[in-house]
C-alpha positions as a printed NumPy array, in Angstrom:
array([[17.044, 26.661, 39.853],
       [19.873, 26.469, 42.361],
       [23.051, 24.391, 42.469],
       [21.233, 22.048, 44.89 ],
       [18.62 , 21.329, 42.232],
       [21.188, 20.711, 39.48 ],
       [24.114, 19.048, 41.2  ],
       [24.087, 15.321, 42.04 ],
       [26.686, 16.08 , 44.721],
       [24.442, 18.274, 46.901],
       [21.477, 15.953, 47.44 ],
       [22.776, 14.613, 50.751],
       [23.816, 17.978, 52.177],
       [21.997, 20.054, 54.768],
       [21.49 , 23.48 , 53.098],
       [22.155, 25.204, 56.413],
       [25.48 , 23.415, 56.872],
       [27.522, 25.532, 54.457],
       [28.069, 29.27 , 53.885],
       [26.24 , 31.044, 51.066],
       [29.507, 31.401, 49.139],
       [29.588, 27.621, 48.73 ],
       [26.234, 27.711, 46.947],
       [27.243, 30.71 , 44.826],
       [30.255, 28.737, 43.626],
       [28.045, 25.686, 43.141],
       [25.719, 27.717, 40.926],
       [28.613, 28.909, 38.747],
       [29.982, 25.388, 38.385],
       [26.579, 23.881, 37.653],
       [25.626, 26.561, 35.107],
       [28.942, 26.575, 33.251],
       [29.083, 24.546, 30.044],
       [31.323, 24.318, 26.997],
       [29.745, 26.768, 24.581],
       [29.727, 25.611, 20.95 ],
       [27.841, 28.479, 19.287],
       [28.037, 32.236, 19.862],
       [26.185, 35.386, 18.964],
       [28.303, 37.703, 16.773],
       [28.292, 40.849, 18.921],
       [31.549, 41.564, 20.778],
       [31.94 , 41.658, 24.528],
       [32.409, 45.13 , 25.992],
       [36.005, 45.99 , 26.881],
       [35.068, 46.654, 30.51 ],
       [33.577, 43.158, 30.818],
       [36.668, 41.531, 29.285],
       [38.88 , 43.524, 31.633],
       [36.832, 42.414, 34.648],
       [37.044, 38.769, 33.531],
       [40.828, 39.042, 33.247],
       [41.129, 40.805, 36.611],
       [39.234, 37.952, 38.283],
       [41.276, 35.284, 36.507],
       [44.508, 37.01 , 37.53 ],
       [43.769, 35.951, 41.102],
       [44.292, 32.319, 40.094],
       [46.64 , 30.231, 42.224],
       [50.066, 29.142, 40.92 ],
       [53.174, 27.357, 42.185],
       [55.136, 29.784, 44.427],
       [52.981, 32.57 , 42.971],
       [54.893, 32.364, 39.668],
       [51.787, 33.4  , 37.661],
       [53.294, 31.907, 34.492],
       [50.443, 32.505, 32.068],
       [50.982, 34.747, 29.046],
       [47.656, 35.447, 27.322],
       [46.689, 36.908, 23.948],
       [43.106, 38.223, 23.667],
       [41.641, 38.95 , 20.233],
       [38.708, 41.042, 19.13 ],
       [37.367, 42.578, 15.927],
       [39.501, 42.054, 12.836],
       [42.222, 40.378, 14.907],
       [39.762, 37.554, 15.595],
       [38.552, 37.422, 11.996],
       [42.05 , 37.241, 10.495],
       [43.034, 34.495, 12.914],
       [39.789, 32.59 , 12.318],
       [40.363, 32.649,  8.553],
       [43.987, 31.473,  8.824],
       [43.16 , 28.774, 11.368],
       [40.214, 27.406,  9.404],
       [42.224, 27.338,  6.176],
       [45.008, 25.299,  7.789],
       [42.594, 22.951,  9.56 ],
       [40.744, 22.34 ,  6.289],
       [43.937, 21.38 ,  4.462],
       [44.667, 17.707,  3.872],
       [48.376, 18.46 ,  4.312],
       [48.23 , 19.683,  7.9  ],
       [49.675, 17.49 , 10.657],
       [49.046, 18.384, 14.284],
       [52.235, 19.517, 16.034],
       [51.34 , 20.669, 19.561],
       [53.979, 22.177, 21.818],
       [52.759, 19.763, 24.511],
       [52.126, 16.195, 23.342],
       [48.515, 15.111, 23.057],
       [47.465, 12.018, 25.074],
       [48.711,  8.774, 23.544],
       [45.295,  7.231, 24.199],
       [42.17 ,  7.544, 26.32 ],
       [42.008,  4.272, 28.295],
       [38.953,  2.696, 29.865],
       [36.439,  5.005, 31.462],
       [38.123,  8.075, 29.933],
       [37.324,  6.819, 26.434],
       [33.742,  6.053, 27.49 ],
       [33.225,  9.58 , 28.852],
       [34.789, 11.085, 25.722],
       [32.468,  9.074, 23.454],
       [29.439,  9.939, 25.56 ],
       [29.908, 13.696, 25.277],
       [30.749, 13.357, 21.581],
       [27.467, 11.582, 20.887],
       [25.588, 14.106, 23.002],
       [26.902, 16.825, 20.704],
       [26.2  , 14.877, 17.515],
       [22.672, 14.023, 18.645],
       [22.024, 17.68 , 19.447],
       [23.122, 18.939, 16.015],
       [21.612, 16.029, 14.065],
       [24.774, 14.144, 13.054],
       [23.892, 10.501, 12.442],
       [26.142,  7.677, 13.628],
       [28.516,  6.68 , 10.851],
       [28.159,  9.981,  8.963],
       [31.842, 10.821,  8.824],
       [31.376, 13.83 ,  6.556],
       [28.919, 15.46 ,  8.947],
       [31.041, 14.687, 12.01 ],
       [34.135, 16.12 , 10.269],
       [32.188, 19.273,  9.396],
       [31.142, 19.675, 13.027],
       [34.739, 19.115, 14.193],
       [35.868, 21.972, 11.94 ],
       [33.685, 24.335, 13.976],
       [36.557, 24.255, 16.487],
       [38.627, 26.156, 13.95 ],
       [35.894, 28.663, 13.241],
       [36.066, 29.279, 17.01 ],
       [32.371, 28.277, 17.035],
       [31.604, 31.76 , 15.735],
       [32.976, 33.481, 18.852],
       [34.027, 37.142, 18.562],
       [37.035, 36.592, 20.851],
       [39.66 , 34.003, 21.693],
       [42.177, 33.745, 24.536],
       [45.478, 32.018, 23.685],
       [47.404, 30.859, 26.76 ],
       [51.185, 30.36 , 26.817],
       [53.886, 29.811, 29.393],
       [57.689, 29.699, 29.459],
       [59.039, 26.419, 28.069],
       [61.556, 26.187, 30.932],
       [58.686, 25.849, 33.417],
       [57.778, 22.509, 31.844],
       [54.696, 20.525, 32.901],
       [54.18 , 22.482, 36.104],
       [53.939, 25.751, 34.206],
       [51.305, 24.119, 32.008],
       [49.448, 22.884, 35.114],
       [49.366, 26.443, 36.463],
       [47.971, 27.586, 33.105],
       [45.275, 24.917, 33.447],
       [44.361, 26.267, 36.872],
       [44.253, 29.755, 35.305],
       [41.931, 28.507, 32.553],
       [39.583, 27.024, 35.148],
       [39.46 , 30.349, 36.967],
       [38.995, 32.208, 33.667],
       [36.008, 30.014, 32.768],
       [34.344, 30.684, 36.124],
       [35.057, 34.403, 35.754],
       [33.42 , 34.342, 32.32 ],
       [30.425, 32.459, 33.717],
       [30.039, 34.974, 36.543],
       [29.765, 37.726, 33.92 ],
       [27.201, 35.895, 31.825],
       [29.633, 34.884, 29.083],
       [30.139, 31.612, 27.29 ],
       [33.588, 30.078, 26.893],
       [35.049, 27.091, 25.033],
       [38.306, 25.517, 26.285],
       [40.047, 24.343, 23.097],
       [42.929, 21.885, 23.233],
       [42.298, 21.4  , 19.495],
       [44.063, 24.694, 18.817],
       [47.308, 23.263, 20.211],
       [47.711, 21.191, 17.059],
       [48.161, 24.482, 15.206],
       [50.762, 25.965, 17.542],
       [53.194, 26.721, 14.689],
       [50.547, 28.729, 12.817],
       [49.577, 30.571, 15.991],
       [53.23 , 31.335, 16.712],
       [53.732, 32.812, 13.223],
       [50.429, 34.638, 13.162],
       [50.924, 36.425, 16.488],
       [54.753, 36.644, 16.434],
       [55.025, 34.615, 19.643],
       [58.662, 34.198, 20.809],
       [60.168, 30.703, 20.785],
       [60.708, 30.648, 24.55 ],
       [56.932, 30.388, 25.068],
       [54.974, 27.176, 24.562],
       [51.324, 27.131, 23.61 ],
       [49.139, 25.438, 26.221],
       [45.482, 25.947, 25.292],
       [43.011, 28.324, 23.698],
       [39.551, 29.46 , 24.786],
       [36.987, 31.063, 22.499],
       [34.526, 33.294, 24.325],
       [31.628, 35.684, 23.86 ],
       [27.857, 35.788, 24.314],
       [26.472, 32.256, 24.026],
       [23.767, 31.554, 21.458],
       [21.436, 29.668, 23.791],
       [19.007, 28.897, 20.958],
       [21.599, 26.965, 18.93 ],
       [21.234, 23.184, 18.966],
       [24.926, 22.699, 19.807],
       [24.294, 24.364, 23.171],
       [21.266, 22.21 , 23.924],
       [22.895, 19.521, 26.057],
       [24.975, 19.265, 29.209],
       [27.712, 16.734, 29.884],
       [27.385, 14.353, 32.806],
       [29.629, 14.36 , 35.875],
       [30.602, 11.087, 37.521],
       [29.804, 10.549, 41.213],
       [32.568, 11.821, 43.488],
       [33.309,  8.263, 44.612],
       [34.546,  7.356, 41.107],
       [37.47 ,  9.765, 41.437],
       [38.227, 10.07 , 45.148],
       [39.678,  7.748, 47.826],
       [39.223,  8.926, 51.416],
       [41.573,  7.261, 53.916],
       [41.339,  7.511, 57.697],
       [43.695,  4.858, 59.095]])
């Protein structure tokens, strides 16, 4: 199956009108998904290094390349997973991200958020109104969905929102790099609520702010949590094209 078969944005296009590289990128974008269950075996060092080399080519403002990234494997992942899950499971924990979470999700944003949430719950058998089951599934974030690795992305506090934007661009490139190598990846804003724990655990200096995490590894394609794909809105819902 090609990107033309999967993408609602390619149905009107003449296949001969664009270079092959456009369709290669389309395939990567169409195949990528947020992985929510992993096989336990680690990713080979050479594959991780290639993923990071590709992501390093990400664009940034004035080529500042502000991302600072921690990559875990082996016992480093397991120790972090245990500490993170213990804090997330505590009734006493209050989220304290370095970058404020959204105050709300208005209108269509809330609708899209609910839609993908119910897609996940339906896939794993969580019934509507079952708060205990939904809370248990939410805690999988803090088990890193069983991934053998996690990337933790920081930038200098002095760079402010634009440094964080560059880190977001880096994460997008990192996800496509992972996809190109046959890996699954999970962008995890949920980890930001545990930035103080992460700072202590990895001895991160105070001049760096935590932006986002991303668990990664070999996706478990047989797991129910990986059995759905989120919908993309038509381009016209997001874009205004002006001529005059």
